[in-house]
């Protein structure tokens, strides 16, 4: 067996000490291995913040009114309506304040309307379908096209409170009042709208913008009548008190 021995004259070069990285190099190295984790954590934080903001800023209205039309009403008009309708409602949810919310649904029932935005139409129909589902507390409707609305949704009742035959749209003309048919509604102080002005530069009255609108109340096909339905019905009766429908006479 052969033995290998070291020579006493053999010299060995020691390994160099590990290089000290600069702070910038250390940060770059850490980021290289942790950037995905940081990105995921950032996304989670943003989602939590968004959910928290949505929950804290969510409005819990005492009365909801829906406007359904091909275009949104001006902000001035919506705010004026909400303020003018507030005295007709009470603090039904017990949160210490009375809030009326006008929700808008951009839906056109005119198939020949080339100006309809298909994405807005789809979003409006989806939102409206959700509000018409069981469990929704949205019963008073302001309609730009009551005929199309009733034909598509079959959601309205007659003015005397009765319901059309199940599965039938019924006669929409006997289910609505014109805004101008209702003395209470036409007597609301709605102010003016800064979005629209006449030739002289004067802001148009919001009441003028409400002239083509129809008012209707949603029917109840459930065996039990929700408490909110009864409360909204009382408000509906107040708002339409003294109204004489001119629609059915046409």
Coordinates of N, CA, C and O in Angstrom, one line a residue, residues 48-140:
X48 N -58.2 44.6 2.0 CA -58.8 44.8 3.3 C -59.2 46.2 3.5 O -60.3 46.5 4.0
X49 N -58.3 47.1 3.0 CA -58.6 48.6 3.1 C -59.9 48.9 2.3 O -60.7 49.7 2.8
X50 N -60.0 48.3 1.1 CA -61.2 48.6 0.3 C -62.4 48.1 0.9 O -63.5 48.8 0.9
X51 N -62.4 46.9 1.5 CA -63.6 46.3 2.1 C -64.0 47.1 3.3 O -65.1 47.4 3.6
X52 N -63.0 47.5 4.1 CA -63.3 48.3 5.3 C -63.9 49.7 4.9 O -64.8 50.1 5.6
X53 N -63.3 50.3 3.9 CA -63.9 51.6 3.5 C -65.3 51.4 2.9 O -66.2 52.3 3.2
X54 N -65.5 50.4 2.2 CA -66.8 50.1 1.7 C -67.9 49.9 2.8 O -69.0 50.4 2.7
X55 N -67.4 49.2 3.8 CA -68.4 48.9 4.9 C -68.6 50.2 5.7 O -69.8 50.4 6.1
X56 N -67.6 51.0 6.0 CA -67.8 52.2 6.8 C -68.5 53.3 6.1 O -69.2 54.1 6.7
X57 N -68.4 53.3 4.7 CA -69.0 54.4 4.0 C -70.4 53.9 3.4 O -71.0 54.7 2.7
X58 N -70.8 52.7 3.7 CA -72.0 52.2 3.1 C -73.2 52.9 3.7 O -73.3 53.1 4.9
X59 N -74.1 53.4 2.8 CA -75.3 54.1 3.3 C -76.4 53.1 3.6 O -76.6 52.2 2.9
X60 N -77.0 53.3 4.7 CA -78.2 52.5 5.1 C -79.4 53.3 5.1 O -79.8 53.9 6.1
X61 N -80.1 53.4 3.9 CA -81.2 54.4 3.8 C -82.5 53.9 4.5 O -82.7 52.7 4.6
X62 N -83.3 54.9 4.9 CA -84.6 54.6 5.4 C -85.6 54.4 4.3 O -86.7 53.8 4.5
X63 N -85.4 55.0 3.2 CA -86.3 54.9 2.0 C -85.4 54.9 0.8 O -84.5 55.7 0.6
X64 N -85.7 54.0 -0.1 CA -85.1 53.9 -1.4 C -86.1 54.1 -2.5 O -87.2 53.6 -2.5
X65 N -85.7 54.9 -3.5 CA -86.5 55.2 -4.7 C -85.6 54.9 -5.9 O -84.5 55.3 -5.9
X66 N -86.2 54.2 -6.8 CA -85.4 53.9 -8.0 C -85.8 54.7 -9.2 O -87.0 55.0 -9.4
X67 N -84.8 55.2 -10.0 CA -85.1 55.9 -11.2 C -84.5 54.9 -12.3 O -83.4 54.5 -12.3
X68 N -85.4 54.6 -13.3 CA -85.0 53.7 -14.4 C -85.2 54.5 -15.7 O -86.3 54.8 -16.0
X69 N -84.1 54.7 -16.4 CA -84.2 55.4 -17.6 C -82.9 55.2 -18.4 O -81.9 54.6 -17.9
X70 N -82.9 55.6 -19.7 CA -81.8 55.4 -20.6 C -80.5 56.2 -20.2 O -79.4 55.8 -20.6
X71 N -80.7 57.3 -19.5 CA -79.6 58.1 -19.0 C -79.8 58.5 -17.6 O -80.9 58.6 -17.1
X72 N -78.7 58.8 -16.9 CA -78.8 59.2 -15.5 C -79.3 60.6 -15.3 O -79.1 61.4 -16.2
X73 N -80.1 60.8 -14.3 CA -80.5 62.1 -13.9 C -79.3 62.9 -13.4 O -78.3 62.3 -12.8
X74 N -79.3 64.2 -13.6 CA -78.2 65.0 -13.1 C -78.0 64.9 -11.6 O -79.0 64.7 -10.9
X75 N -76.8 65.1 -11.1 CA -76.5 65.0 -9.7 C -77.4 66.0 -8.9 O -77.9 65.6 -7.8
X76 N -77.5 67.2 -9.4 CA -78.3 68.2 -8.7 C -79.7 67.7 -8.5 O -80.3 68.0 -7.4
X77 N -80.3 67.1 -9.5 CA -81.7 66.6 -9.4 C -81.8 65.5 -8.4 O -82.8 65.5 -7.6
X78 N -80.9 64.6 -8.4 CA -80.9 63.5 -7.5 C -80.8 64.0 -6.0 O -81.6 63.6 -5.2
X79 N -79.9 64.9 -5.8 CA -79.7 65.4 -4.4 C -80.9 66.2 -4.0 O -81.3 66.1 -2.8
X80 N -81.5 66.9 -4.9 CA -82.7 67.7 -4.6 C -83.9 66.8 -4.2 O -84.7 67.0 -3.3
X81 N -84.0 65.7 -5.0 CA -85.1 64.7 -4.7 C -84.9 64.1 -3.4 O -85.9 64.0 -2.6
X82 N -83.7 63.7 -3.1 CA -83.4 63.0 -1.8 C -83.7 64.0 -0.6 O -84.3 63.5 0.4
X83 N -83.4 65.2 -0.7 CA -83.6 66.2 0.3 C -85.1 66.5 0.5 O -85.6 66.6 1.6
X84 N -85.8 66.6 -0.7 CA -87.2 67.0 -0.7 C -88.1 65.8 -0.1 O -89.1 66.1 0.5
X85 N -87.6 64.6 -0.3 CA -88.4 63.4 0.1 C -88.2 63.0 1.6 O -88.9 62.3 2.2
X86 N -87.1 63.6 2.1 CA -86.7 63.2 3.5 C -87.8 63.5 4.5 O -88.0 62.7 5.4
X87 N -88.5 64.6 4.5 CA -89.6 64.9 5.5 C -90.7 63.9 5.4 O -91.5 63.8 6.4
X88 N -90.8 63.1 4.4 CA -91.9 62.1 4.3 C -91.5 60.7 4.8 O -92.3 59.8 4.9
X89 N -90.3 60.7 5.3 CA -89.8 59.4 5.9 C -89.4 59.6 7.3 O -89.1 60.7 7.8
X90 N -89.3 58.5 8.1 CA -88.8 58.5 9.4 C -87.6 57.7 9.6 O -87.2 57.0 8.6
X91 N -87.0 57.7 10.7 CA -85.8 56.9 11.0 C -86.2 55.5 11.2 O -86.2 55.0 12.4
X92 N -86.4 54.8 10.1 CA -86.9 53.4 10.2 C -85.9 52.4 10.7 O -86.3 51.4 11.3
X93 N -84.6 52.6 10.4 CA -83.6 51.7 10.8 C -83.0 52.0 12.2 O -82.1 51.3 12.7
X94 N -83.4 53.1 12.8 CA -83.0 53.5 14.2 C -81.5 53.9 14.3 O -80.9 53.7 15.4
X95 N -80.9 54.4 13.2 CA -79.5 54.8 13.3 C -79.3 56.2 13.7 O -78.2 56.8 13.7
X96 N -80.4 56.9 14.0 CA -80.3 58.3 14.4 C -80.4 59.3 13.4 O -80.4 60.5 13.7
X97 N -80.6 58.9 12.1 CA -80.7 59.9 11.0 C -81.7 59.4 10.0 O -81.8 58.1 9.8
X98 N -82.3 60.3 9.2 CA -83.2 59.9 8.2 C -82.5 60.1 6.8 O -82.1 61.2 6.5
X99 N -82.4 59.0 6.1 CA -81.7 59.0 4.8 C -82.6 58.5 3.7 O -83.1 57.4 3.8
X100 N -82.8 59.3 2.7 CA -83.5 58.9 1.5 C -82.5 58.7 0.3 O -81.6 59.6 0.1
X101 N -82.5 57.6 -0.3 CA -81.5 57.3 -1.4 C -82.3 57.1 -2.7 O -83.2 56.3 -2.8
X102 N -81.9 57.8 -3.7 CA -82.4 57.6 -5.1 C -81.4 56.8 -5.9 O -80.3 57.3 -6.1
X103 N -81.7 55.6 -6.2 CA -80.8 54.7 -7.0 C -81.1 54.8 -8.4 O -82.3 54.8 -8.8
X104 N -80.1 54.9 -9.3 CA -80.3 55.1 -10.7 C -79.9 53.8 -11.4 O -78.9 53.2 -11.2
X105 N -80.8 53.4 -12.4 CA -80.5 52.2 -13.2 C -80.6 52.7 -14.7 O -81.7 53.1 -15.2
X106 N -79.5 52.7 -15.4 CA -79.4 53.1 -16.8 C -79.9 51.9 -17.7 O -79.1 51.1 -18.0
X107 N -81.1 51.9 -18.0 CA -81.7 50.9 -18.8 C -82.6 51.5 -19.9 O -83.4 52.3 -19.6
X108 N -82.4 51.1 -21.1 CA -83.3 51.5 -22.2 C -84.0 50.3 -22.8 O -83.5 49.3 -23.0
X109 N -85.4 50.5 -22.9 CA -86.2 49.5 -23.4 C -86.5 49.7 -24.9 O -87.4 49.0 -25.5
X110 N -85.9 50.7 -25.5 CA -86.0 51.0 -26.9 C -85.0 50.3 -27.7 O -83.8 50.7 -27.7
X111 N -85.3 49.2 -28.4 CA -84.4 48.4 -29.2 C -83.8 49.2 -30.3 O -82.8 48.8 -30.9
X112 N -84.5 50.2 -30.8 CA -84.0 51.0 -31.9 C -83.1 52.2 -31.5 O -82.7 53.0 -32.3
X113 N -82.8 52.3 -30.2 CA -82.0 53.4 -29.7 C -80.5 53.1 -30.0 O -79.9 52.2 -29.3
X114 N -79.9 53.7 -31.0 CA -78.5 53.5 -31.3 C -77.6 54.1 -30.3 O -76.4 53.8 -30.4
X115 N -78.0 54.9 -29.5 CA -77.1 55.6 -28.5 C -76.9 54.9 -27.2 O -76.2 55.3 -26.3
X116 N -77.6 53.7 -27.1 CA -77.5 52.9 -25.9 C -76.1 52.3 -25.8 O -75.6 51.6 -26.7
X117 N -75.4 52.5 -24.7 CA -74.1 51.9 -24.4 C -74.4 50.5 -23.9 O -75.0 50.2 -22.9
X118 N -73.9 49.5 -24.7 CA -74.2 48.1 -24.3 C -73.7 47.7 -23.0 O -74.3 46.9 -22.3
X119 N -72.5 48.2 -22.6 CA -72.0 47.9 -21.3 C -72.8 48.5 -20.1 O -73.1 47.8 -19.1
X120 N -73.2 49.7 -20.3 CA -74.1 50.4 -19.3 C -75.4 49.7 -19.3 O -76.0 49.5 -18.2
X121 N -75.9 49.2 -20.4 CA -77.2 48.5 -20.5 C -77.1 47.2 -19.7 O -78.0 46.9 -18.9
X122 N -76.0 46.5 -19.9 CA -75.9 45.2 -19.3 C -75.7 45.4 -17.7 O -76.4 44.7 -17.0
X123 N -75.0 46.4 -17.4 CA -74.8 46.7 -15.9 C -76.1 47.1 -15.3 O -76.5 46.7 -14.2
X124 N -76.8 48.0 -16.0 CA -78.1 48.4 -15.5 C -79.1 47.3 -15.3 O -79.8 47.2 -14.3
X125 N -79.2 46.4 -16.3 CA -80.1 45.3 -16.2 C -79.8 44.4 -15.1 O -80.7 43.8 -14.4
X126 N -78.5 44.1 -14.9 CA -78.0 43.2 -13.9 C -78.4 43.8 -12.5 O -78.9 43.1 -11.6
X127 N -78.1 45.1 -12.3 CA -78.4 45.7 -11.0 C -79.9 45.8 -10.8 O -80.4 45.5 -9.6
X128 N -80.7 46.1 -11.8 CA -82.1 46.1 -11.6 C -82.7 44.8 -11.3 O -83.6 44.7 -10.5
X129 N -82.2 43.7 -12.0 CA -82.7 42.4 -11.7 C -82.5 42.0 -10.2 O -83.3 41.3 -9.6
X130 N -81.3 42.4 -9.7 CA -81.0 42.1 -8.3 C -82.0 42.8 -7.4 O -82.4 42.3 -6.4
X131 N -82.3 44.1 -7.7 CA -83.2 44.8 -6.9 C -84.7 44.3 -7.0 O -85.5 44.5 -6.1
X132 N -85.0 43.7 -8.1 CA -86.4 43.1 -8.2 C -86.5 41.7 -7.6 O -87.6 41.2 -7.6
X133 N -85.4 41.2 -7.2 CA -85.4 39.8 -6.6 C -86.1 39.9 -5.2 O -86.2 41.0 -4.6
X134 N -86.5 38.8 -4.7 CA -87.1 38.7 -3.3 C -86.1 39.2 -2.3 O -84.9 38.9 -2.4
X135 N -86.5 39.9 -1.3 CA -85.6 40.4 -0.3 C -85.2 41.9 -0.5 O -84.7 42.5 0.5
X136 N -85.5 42.4 -1.6 CA -85.1 43.8 -1.8 C -86.2 44.8 -1.2 O -87.4 44.4 -1.2
X137 N -85.7 45.9 -0.7 CA -86.6 46.9 -0.1 C -86.8 48.1 -1.0 O -86.9 49.2 -0.5
X138 N -86.9 47.9 -2.3 CA -87.0 49.0 -3.2 C -88.4 48.8 -3.9 O -88.6 47.9 -4.7
X139 N -89.3 49.7 -3.5 CA -90.7 49.6 -4.0 C -91.2 50.8 -4.8 O -92.1 50.6 -5.6
X140 N -90.7 52.0 -4.6 CA -91.2 53.1 -5.3 C -90.3 53.4 -6.5 O -89.0 53.4 -6.4

